[in-house]
Amino acid sequence: MIIQCQNVQKYHGAQLVLNSITFDIRQGEKIGLIGRNGCGKTTLFHLLNGEERPDQGQISIRKGSVVGMLAQIQEVNEKETVYEVLQRSFAEQLQWQQRLRELELEMSTFNTGTDETLWNRLLKEYGSLQDKFETAGGYEIESTIQRVSTGLGIGTGQYSRLFSSLSGGEKTKVGLAELLLRRPDVLLLDEPTNHLDMNAIEWLEQYLQSYDGTVLAISHDRYFLDAVVKKVIEIEDGEAFTFHTNYSGYQVEKETRLLQQFADYQEQQKKIKQMQESIKRLIEFGNRGTPPNPAFYRRAASMQKALDRMVKVKRPILERKSMDLQLQQNDRSGNQVVILEDIGKAYGERSLFTDANEVLRYGETTALIGGNGAGKSTLLRIILGQETPDTGSCTLGSRTVVGYLAQEAVPDNNKQSVLRYFREEAGLEEGEARGQLARFLFYGADVFKDITNLSGGEWTRLRFAVLMHRKPNLLILDEPTNHLDIDSREALEEALEEFSGTVLAVSHDRYFINRLFHKLWSIESGRFGVFNGNYEYYKEKQAEQALTLATPVSIPNQPKPSSSEGTTSRSSKPQSNGSVNGTTANSTSFRKRSIHFDWEKAIAEVEDQLGEIDAKMLDPLISSNAAELAELQKERDTVQEQLDEFYAGWMETAGQ
């Protein structure tokens, strides 16, 4: 057991947020924490992280366990670069490294004939510190940082940027990388997939699956929950309910529990009604006697005590209120809704995409996918007429009425209430406006909240309320599920399924894409592509294409597979300078095509080479020789390039 919560209560002012939270977490468990927005999930994280204390109950964390949580606002020095933030996780090792360099400098100028005792002391300190540095992975700091940052989509070009100059999403991504590099005993992740593209999400899933610590993740990404967690804790009505399964299993078990609880509730209500009627009759019988018979009163009192002691089964809510989104169109558009003709767009020397040719037809649901920064939002702005393409043209079809949901996490600071904002956007009287807002879960005093104080989920619901009122026939949605809880996502999915118009959406929510969209537009490596099918079919075809393009290679020093393994003979590559395992390290074609190559083994071998070179460079006899140091540095740069290439190849094949 690493964490135990017993009857935890927490108030925010006069509002009871967490009522009776009880659960246990064991070492190494991967847990999904789910629940509606505002149910207290983040509050529970702050309690587990020690930032807040419970008003009642007890939270026990195993002594010596390190808890790491991704902070919503990263606290850094204004002059700190991205790479310096990533290096925080290795602060102690870097201090040792600095001391080693100081000792090397001192020993390189030391005259051994003057004080042998001091020389021996320096050698002893140096040897001890070097052992500690090596054991703690000091020689792998750079490669470890590169592996994690590459996996999360943080390019080396960002390393020198000031952290304070990053966007909110970029800061969160760097903060997540820093937390993963720290490798705490307990990882608290609050919506870790919100600012990641699909490749980064899949990398994070693989990383967490093999993570030897405990993971507790708040997430509304149903694919992510299925891939990572083996236990689900749901916060509902201030209580915690545990399910020992992934998200798909939770859905089945939750429904079974609710139906059983409702049956138990109905059965108990029958029993309570019978007991109440029996008590009433006993009192009537006692009153009929002259004088009244006290035996009937005693039996009635005894039965009443039994009724009072009975543990009441709570009436389950079989269907909770969710966003009531009903999308309609005033008039249908023509058959051709969006026409892209040879569209290209670049910023400076960086080309986002070229030769985008496609026709979006009436009634189609199309998802636009690609990595962060690939140009998806730019293409949407071109379609909306907000940006001009460098080449080609974009035309909207006849009678097309566009409804656009931009990727905005925070509303403009214009000091408007929810009610006033909605009335101005929709042009409604107050009574009708309040009725419409109630359909989007804005009740009572909620309508008077300042829109600048809304959460991401509330702001998205409010914009959907405006969008529904405008009744467009073409919906263009940029990350519509971001910040929405699972219930609201399902309400959106149901509304889009019933919508008869055309939908074009940018999303990284794989469940959302797979359920609704039957055509995919992709922007990858500066190229625009079209694929007919849903996300699962798209991934299958990608894998088949990768297998077709793969060129089998032989890997020396590897045991030959037996015929029972169904492998084919492999042709060998000529070994040359800058190669590992007979494979040319800087061969891009090899990296792209060889999915059978043992990347992890090759990476480990190159990292060992780097370690050996670093050890030589720290040798006092060599460190004092500038020529030898220069040669070693040149050799190290070559091996580092090999390592970079192998990491890139590993990432590409992992994403296929």
XYZ file of C-alpha atoms in Angstrom, residues 99-634:
536
model
C 32.448 19.093 -8.764
C 34.124 16.460 -10.959
C 35.198 19.181 -13.387
C 36.538 21.282 -10.520
C 38.541 18.291 -9.268
C 39.851 17.602 -12.781
C 41.038 21.186 -13.097
C 42.647 21.054 -9.672
C 44.392 17.748 -10.396
C 45.585 18.849 -13.842
C 47.582 21.695 -12.256
C 48.616 19.780 -9.136
C 52.257 19.008 -8.471
C 52.246 15.466 -7.043
C 55.660 15.911 -5.544
C 54.543 18.655 -3.155
C 51.799 16.965 -1.116
C 51.095 13.280 -1.770
C 48.450 13.124 0.985
C 46.387 15.876 -0.657
C 46.778 14.202 -4.041
C 45.480 10.883 -2.668
C 42.550 12.678 -1.047
C 41.652 14.338 -4.342
C 41.884 11.010 -6.186
C 39.693 9.303 -3.574
C 37.048 12.029 -3.722
C 37.135 11.977 -7.510
C 36.754 8.168 -7.692
C 33.916 8.098 -5.169
C 32.053 10.934 -6.851
C 32.511 9.411 -10.298
C 31.028 6.100 -9.085
C 28.003 7.933 -7.644
C 27.610 9.948 -10.851
C 27.719 6.836 -13.043
C 25.345 4.830 -10.802
C 22.808 7.691 -10.859
C 22.837 7.715 -14.677
C 24.860 10.887 -14.972
C 26.383 9.902 -18.308
C 22.904 9.325 -19.784
C 21.409 12.703 -18.817
C 21.485 14.146 -22.335
C 20.142 11.006 -24.014
C 17.384 10.615 -21.389
C 16.270 14.219 -21.825
C 16.282 13.791 -25.590
C 14.291 10.545 -25.459
C 11.493 12.032 -23.340
C 11.361 15.442 -25.038
C 11.346 13.847 -28.517
C 8.572 11.484 -27.459
C 6.403 14.403 -26.279
C 7.108 16.434 -29.399
C 9.544 18.972 -27.905
C 12.081 19.611 -30.641
C 15.738 20.379 -29.985
C 15.129 23.767 -31.598
C 13.070 24.730 -28.547
C 15.825 23.946 -26.041
C 17.357 27.427 -26.209
C 14.036 29.286 -26.015
C 13.128 31.079 -22.810
C 10.499 29.087 -20.942
C 8.548 32.295 -20.249
C 8.136 32.859 -24.024
C 6.237 29.576 -24.559
C 2.477 29.314 -24.984
C 0.383 27.777 -22.218
C 0.190 24.435 -24.037
C 3.940 24.373 -24.693
C 4.678 25.167 -21.030
C 2.424 22.307 -19.932
C 4.210 19.945 -22.325
C 7.665 20.934 -21.027
C 6.387 20.649 -17.448
C 5.141 17.130 -18.193
C 8.534 16.173 -19.660
C 10.313 17.542 -16.563
C 7.981 15.555 -14.308
C 8.537 12.305 -16.237
C 12.302 12.827 -16.102
C 12.089 13.237 -12.326
C 10.483 9.749 -12.044
C 8.674 10.198 -8.699
C 7.184 7.231 -6.819
C 3.673 8.582 -7.472
C 2.788 10.446 -10.686
C -0.268 12.732 -10.468
C -1.267 13.673 -14.031
C -4.122 16.135 -14.604
C -5.343 15.866 -18.220
C -1.863 14.922 -19.560
C -3.071 14.441 -23.160
C -4.743 17.857 -23.622
C -1.834 19.548 -25.433
C -0.308 16.487 -27.123
C -0.753 15.272 -30.686
C -1.560 11.637 -31.467
C 2.050 10.453 -31.787
C 2.969 12.052 -28.464
C -0.119 10.566 -26.773
C 0.759 7.090 -28.028
C 4.355 7.536 -26.839
C 3.108 8.651 -23.410
C 0.845 5.595 -23.207
C 3.793 3.272 -23.853
C 5.955 5.169 -21.362
C 3.360 4.948 -18.583
C 2.653 1.275 -19.268
C 6.295 0.454 -18.485
C 6.658 3.018 -15.670
C 7.615 1.225 -12.453
C 6.018 3.816 -10.174
C 2.365 4.474 -9.343
C 0.318 6.550 -11.805
C -2.907 8.389 -10.973
C -4.286 10.240 -14.010
C -7.272 12.545 -14.378
C -8.348 12.096 -17.980
C -11.381 12.260 -20.247
C -9.481 10.578 -23.107
C -11.200 7.194 -23.328
C -8.533 5.626 -25.585
C -5.816 6.739 -23.161
C -7.698 5.304 -20.176
C -8.175 1.963 -21.924
C -4.506 1.776 -22.922
C -2.942 2.766 -19.585
C -5.125 2.142 -16.539
C -6.108 -1.120 -14.887
C -8.191 0.513 -12.150
C -10.763 3.316 -12.271
C -11.762 5.549 -9.343
C -14.883 7.582 -10.039
C -15.746 10.676 -7.983
C -19.516 11.091 -7.897
C -21.621 13.108 -5.439
C -18.536 13.626 -3.283
C -17.834 9.884 -2.901
C -15.259 7.576 -4.484
C -16.227 4.346 -6.256
C -13.520 1.872 -7.305
C -13.623 -0.378 -10.377
C -10.793 -2.884 -10.952
C -10.767 -2.646 -14.728
C -9.993 -0.253 -17.592
C -12.462 2.343 -18.909
C -14.386 -0.005 -21.232
C -14.773 -2.502 -18.387
C -15.816 0.340 -16.075
C -18.684 1.278 -18.408
C -20.078 -2.271 -18.302
C -19.546 -2.696 -14.559
C -21.002 0.743 -13.774
C -24.212 -0.057 -15.621
C -24.471 -3.437 -13.873
C -23.925 -1.804 -10.463
C -26.524 0.896 -11.122
C -29.162 -1.629 -12.188
C -28.409 -3.817 -9.155
C -28.497 -0.792 -6.828
C -31.846 0.287 -8.299
C -33.254 -3.228 -7.800
C -31.948 -3.231 -4.194
C -33.441 0.227 -3.648
C -36.863 -0.866 -4.919
C -36.775 -4.021 -2.771
C -35.819 -2.048 0.326
C -38.519 0.537 -0.325
C -41.106 -2.264 -0.393
C -39.783 -3.575 2.918
C -39.785 -0.090 4.484
C -43.362 0.495 3.338
C -44.446 -2.855 4.833
C -42.749 -2.029 8.156
C -44.330 1.420 8.253
C -47.774 -0.082 7.637
C -47.150 -2.709 10.345
C -46.159 0.018 12.846
C -49.275 1.976 11.955
C -51.511 -1.084 12.460
C -49.862 -1.984 15.789
C -50.503 1.515 17.111
C -54.141 1.270 15.921
C -54.529 -2.122 17.652
C -53.101 -0.689 20.843
C -55.517 2.239 20.719
C -58.562 -0.024 20.298
C -58.197 -1.622 23.728
C -59.832 -0.244 26.864
C -57.492 0.527 28.414
C -54.933 0.759 25.541
C -52.731 -2.340 25.211
C -49.061 -1.359 25.889
C -47.765 -4.591 24.285
C -48.735 -3.299 20.825
C -46.946 -0.003 21.523
C -43.782 -1.845 22.590
C -43.804 -3.940 19.418
C -44.418 -0.819 17.311
C -41.546 1.002 19.075
C -39.217 -1.978 18.583
C -40.082 -2.137 14.884
C -39.544 1.635 14.554
C -36.059 1.301 16.107
C -35.214 -1.475 13.606
C -36.417 0.782 10.801
C -34.308 3.696 12.059
C -31.203 1.485 12.295
C -31.651 0.153 8.763
C -28.908 1.295 6.357
C -30.832 2.976 3.584
C -29.935 2.137 -0.008
C -29.372 5.383 -1.896
C -31.650 5.841 -4.887
C -29.292 5.696 -7.889
C -29.470 8.298 -10.632
C -29.699 6.150 -13.738
C -29.398 9.060 -16.165
C -27.682 12.274 -15.126
C -28.252 15.604 -16.801
C -25.773 16.453 -19.520
C -25.398 19.160 -22.134
C -28.589 19.170 -24.252
C -27.051 19.973 -27.621
C -29.450 19.737 -30.567
C -27.827 20.824 -33.816
C -30.137 21.934 -36.619
C -29.708 23.840 -39.868
C -31.954 26.559 -41.283
C -31.267 25.527 -44.867
C -29.078 22.915 -46.482
C -26.087 23.921 -48.577
C -25.231 22.848 -52.092
C -23.683 19.444 -52.720
C -20.123 20.825 -52.874
C -19.494 22.560 -49.547
C -15.710 23.229 -49.517
C -13.522 23.079 -52.630
C -9.736 23.050 -52.173
C -7.684 23.563 -55.337
C -3.871 23.221 -55.203
C -3.652 25.041 -51.876
C -0.216 25.619 -50.385
C 0.901 27.602 -47.355
C 4.301 28.463 -45.924
C 5.689 30.750 -43.248
C 9.081 31.988 -44.361
C 11.119 28.973 -45.451
C 8.887 26.529 -43.582
C 6.251 24.912 -45.810
C 3.178 23.703 -43.913
C 1.518 21.871 -46.806
C 1.329 21.878 -50.593
C -1.054 20.643 -53.308
C -4.143 20.341 -51.088
C -6.861 19.188 -53.480
C -10.175 17.932 -52.122
C -13.927 18.511 -52.184
C -15.949 18.320 -48.970
C -19.499 17.294 -49.860
C -22.781 17.919 -48.090
C -23.475 15.523 -45.209
C -19.867 14.300 -44.891
C -18.136 14.131 -41.522
C -14.396 14.678 -41.974
C -11.611 14.828 -39.387
C -8.408 16.782 -40.008
C -5.451 15.106 -38.284
C -1.728 15.784 -37.984
C 0.967 16.691 -35.492
C 1.134 19.897 -33.473
C 2.242 22.749 -35.715
C 1.538 20.789 -38.913
C -0.870 23.480 -40.172
C -4.319 22.113 -39.293
C -5.665 25.329 -37.729
C -4.074 27.319 -40.566
C -6.024 25.275 -43.135
C -9.238 25.913 -41.184
C -8.538 29.666 -41.210
C -7.960 29.506 -44.991
C -11.337 27.788 -45.424
C -12.954 30.484 -43.243
C -11.310 33.256 -45.280
C -9.278 34.483 -42.311
C -5.979 33.675 -44.072
C -4.892 33.703 -47.708
C -3.118 30.674 -49.200
C 0.239 31.197 -50.911
C -0.896 29.066 -53.849
C -4.243 27.760 -55.043
C -7.735 28.746 -53.962
C -10.490 27.728 -51.530
C -14.171 28.139 -52.382
C -17.271 27.645 -50.233
C -20.327 26.135 -51.938
C -23.661 27.842 -52.455
C -25.910 28.565 -49.436
C -23.133 27.474 -47.045
C -23.623 28.862 -43.524
C -20.538 28.276 -41.362
C -20.545 27.647 -37.628
C -16.985 27.861 -36.280
C -15.774 26.717 -32.861
C -12.225 28.032 -32.455
C -9.617 26.494 -30.188
C -9.927 29.052 -27.400
C -9.168 27.997 -23.843
C -9.806 31.410 -22.250
C -12.445 33.997 -23.266
C -11.609 37.638 -23.908
C -11.410 39.852 -20.843
C -14.493 41.980 -21.489
C -16.186 41.707 -18.064
C -19.403 40.132 -19.300
C -21.630 37.712 -17.440
C -22.601 34.400 -19.013
C -26.191 35.628 -19.449
C -25.217 38.946 -21.032
C -22.707 37.313 -23.394
C -25.265 34.742 -24.554
C -28.042 37.321 -24.994
C -25.806 39.545 -27.126
C -24.563 36.641 -29.273
C -27.974 34.977 -29.683
C -30.245 38.056 -29.565
C -32.690 36.605 -27.023
C -34.798 37.982 -24.195
C -33.605 37.200 -20.666
C -36.230 34.547 -19.885
C -35.661 32.601 -23.098
C -31.884 32.986 -22.773
C -31.886 31.551 -19.242
C -33.969 28.606 -20.437
C -31.486 27.919 -23.235
C -28.500 28.211 -20.875
C -30.077 25.704 -18.482
C -29.876 23.149 -21.309
C -26.105 23.648 -21.203
C -25.900 23.180 -17.411
C -25.855 26.871 -16.435
C -28.340 27.052 -13.555
C -29.283 29.752 -11.052
C -26.358 31.971 -10.092
C -24.136 30.302 -12.755
C -25.577 32.636 -15.413
C -24.180 35.677 -13.566
C -20.593 34.367 -13.483
C -18.015 36.508 -15.253
C -17.024 34.696 -18.459
C -13.343 35.335 -17.657
C -13.792 33.100 -14.583
C -15.254 30.157 -16.501
C -13.388 26.859 -16.657
C -12.365 25.491 -20.044
C -15.327 23.091 -20.067
C -17.854 25.811 -19.134
C -16.519 28.161 -21.830
C -16.792 25.396 -24.461
C -20.392 24.602 -23.397
C -21.310 28.296 -23.638
C -19.884 28.561 -27.157
C -21.813 25.444 -28.194
C -24.989 27.126 -26.898
C -24.302 30.087 -29.211
C -23.405 27.780 -32.099
C -26.636 25.783 -31.714
C -28.726 28.963 -31.852
C -27.152 30.056 -35.159
C -28.203 26.837 -36.943
C -25.319 26.510 -39.481
C -25.147 23.801 -42.149
C -21.321 23.536 -42.038
C -19.706 22.982 -38.657
C -15.959 23.689 -38.431
C -14.700 22.560 -35.029
C -11.135 23.040 -33.747
C -10.432 20.624 -30.853
C -14.095 20.615 -29.702
C -13.636 17.966 -26.989
C -10.796 19.745 -25.161
C -11.824 20.520 -21.552
C -15.138 18.644 -21.878
C -15.822 15.806 -19.445
C -16.853 12.397 -20.749
C -20.611 13.022 -20.350
C -20.378 16.251 -22.372
C -18.235 14.516 -25.015
C -20.857 11.809 -25.391
C -23.608 14.454 -25.653
C -21.607 16.185 -28.416
C -21.058 12.880 -30.225
C -24.774 12.065 -30.129
C -25.663 15.549 -31.416
C -23.198 15.284 -34.306
C -24.497 11.818 -35.201
C -27.992 13.292 -35.615
C -26.813 16.442 -37.442
C -27.701 16.244 -41.141
C -25.276 18.946 -42.264
C -21.517 18.827 -42.925
C -18.826 18.555 -40.245
C -15.093 19.296 -40.491
C -13.203 18.886 -37.200
C -9.626 19.046 -35.983
C -9.148 16.640 -33.077
C -6.622 14.440 -31.284
C -9.414 12.532 -29.488
C -9.106 9.117 -31.125
C -12.366 7.787 -29.636
C -14.248 10.852 -30.936
C -12.718 10.496 -34.419
C -13.302 6.758 -34.618
C -16.957 7.023 -33.619
C -18.051 9.863 -35.903
C -15.781 10.407 -38.862
C -15.644 8.335 -42.034
C -13.113 10.421 -43.938
C -9.757 11.760 -42.750
C -7.693 14.644 -44.072
C -4.096 14.406 -42.911
C -1.205 16.862 -42.931
C 2.041 15.008 -42.433
C 5.605 15.999 -43.333
C 4.320 18.975 -45.325
C 1.944 16.887 -47.439
C -1.846 16.904 -47.567
C -3.566 13.529 -47.890
C -7.090 12.085 -47.925
C -8.141 8.734 -46.484
C -11.591 7.144 -46.672
C -12.371 5.335 -43.428
C -12.339 5.856 -39.665
C -9.299 6.172 -37.407
C -8.916 2.444 -36.629
C -8.972 1.584 -40.345
C -6.500 4.401 -41.011
C -4.059 2.959 -38.448
C -4.421 -0.544 -39.900
C -3.624 0.725 -43.398
C -0.677 2.743 -42.079
C 0.735 -0.400 -40.468
C 0.204 -2.440 -43.657
C 1.918 0.236 -45.723
C 4.863 0.287 -43.321
C 5.218 -3.495 -43.599
C 5.128 -3.282 -47.390
C 7.838 -0.607 -47.476
C 10.003 -2.313 -44.866
C 13.269 -3.721 -46.168
C 14.426 -6.696 -44.079
C 17.965 -6.345 -42.727
C 20.280 -8.654 -40.838
C 21.567 -7.693 -37.424
C 24.941 -9.248 -36.545
C 25.453 -10.607 -33.037
C 21.727 -11.430 -32.863
C 20.516 -15.040 -32.526
C 18.958 -16.273 -35.746
C 15.190 -16.771 -35.439
C 13.946 -20.293 -35.823
C 11.682 -21.202 -38.705
C 8.803 -21.587 -36.251
C 8.880 -17.834 -35.682
C 7.739 -17.295 -39.245
C 10.588 -14.913 -40.132
C 12.205 -14.625 -43.523
C 15.897 -14.507 -44.328
C 17.413 -11.050 -44.162
C 19.991 -9.428 -46.409
C 22.910 -7.801 -44.667
C 24.031 -4.184 -45.004
C 27.680 -3.376 -45.618
C 29.314 -1.976 -42.522
C 30.979 1.409 -42.817
C 32.311 4.182 -40.639
C 29.674 5.535 -38.280
C 27.736 2.265 -38.131
C 26.399 0.195 -35.281
C 25.452 -3.478 -35.637
C 26.331 -3.306 -39.313
C 23.708 -0.614 -39.937
C 24.593 2.790 -41.328
C 23.539 5.179 -38.580
C 22.930 8.200 -40.789
C 20.901 6.337 -43.400
C 17.489 8.014 -43.400
C 16.007 5.451 -45.785
C 17.042 2.666 -43.434
C 15.565 4.490 -40.455
C 12.257 4.975 -42.220
C 11.900 1.462 -43.569
C 13.406 -0.959 -41.065
C 10.696 -1.658 -38.501
C 12.284 -5.018 -37.639
C 15.526 -3.435 -36.462
C 16.195 -3.801 -32.728
C 16.241 -0.072 -31.980
C 16.444 -0.401 -28.203
C 19.485 -2.655 -28.387
C 21.206 -0.317 -30.838
C 20.401 2.723 -28.659
C 21.794 0.950 -25.591
C 25.027 0.100 -27.432
C 25.519 3.692 -28.629
C 24.776 5.022 -25.140
C 27.436 2.648 -23.792
C 29.884 4.086 -26.328
C 29.029 7.600 -25.158
C 29.579 6.530 -21.559
C 33.003 5.112 -22.395
C 34.015 8.308 -24.206
C 32.768 10.477 -21.314
C 34.732 8.347 -18.859
C 37.900 8.821 -20.950
C 37.342 12.571 -21.098
C 37.104 12.664 -17.297
C 40.399 10.779 -16.915
C 42.882 13.244 -15.321
C 45.695 12.072 -17.597
C 43.649 12.766 -20.723
C 41.770 15.848 -19.535
C 45.079 17.710 -19.243
C 45.947 16.945 -22.895
C 44.091 19.379 -25.161
C 44.813 17.429 -28.377
C 43.456 14.143 -27.000
C 40.409 15.936 -25.597
C 39.679 17.480 -29.010
C 39.888 14.047 -30.689
C 37.573 12.542 -28.071
C 35.104 15.401 -28.462
C 35.062 14.877 -32.226
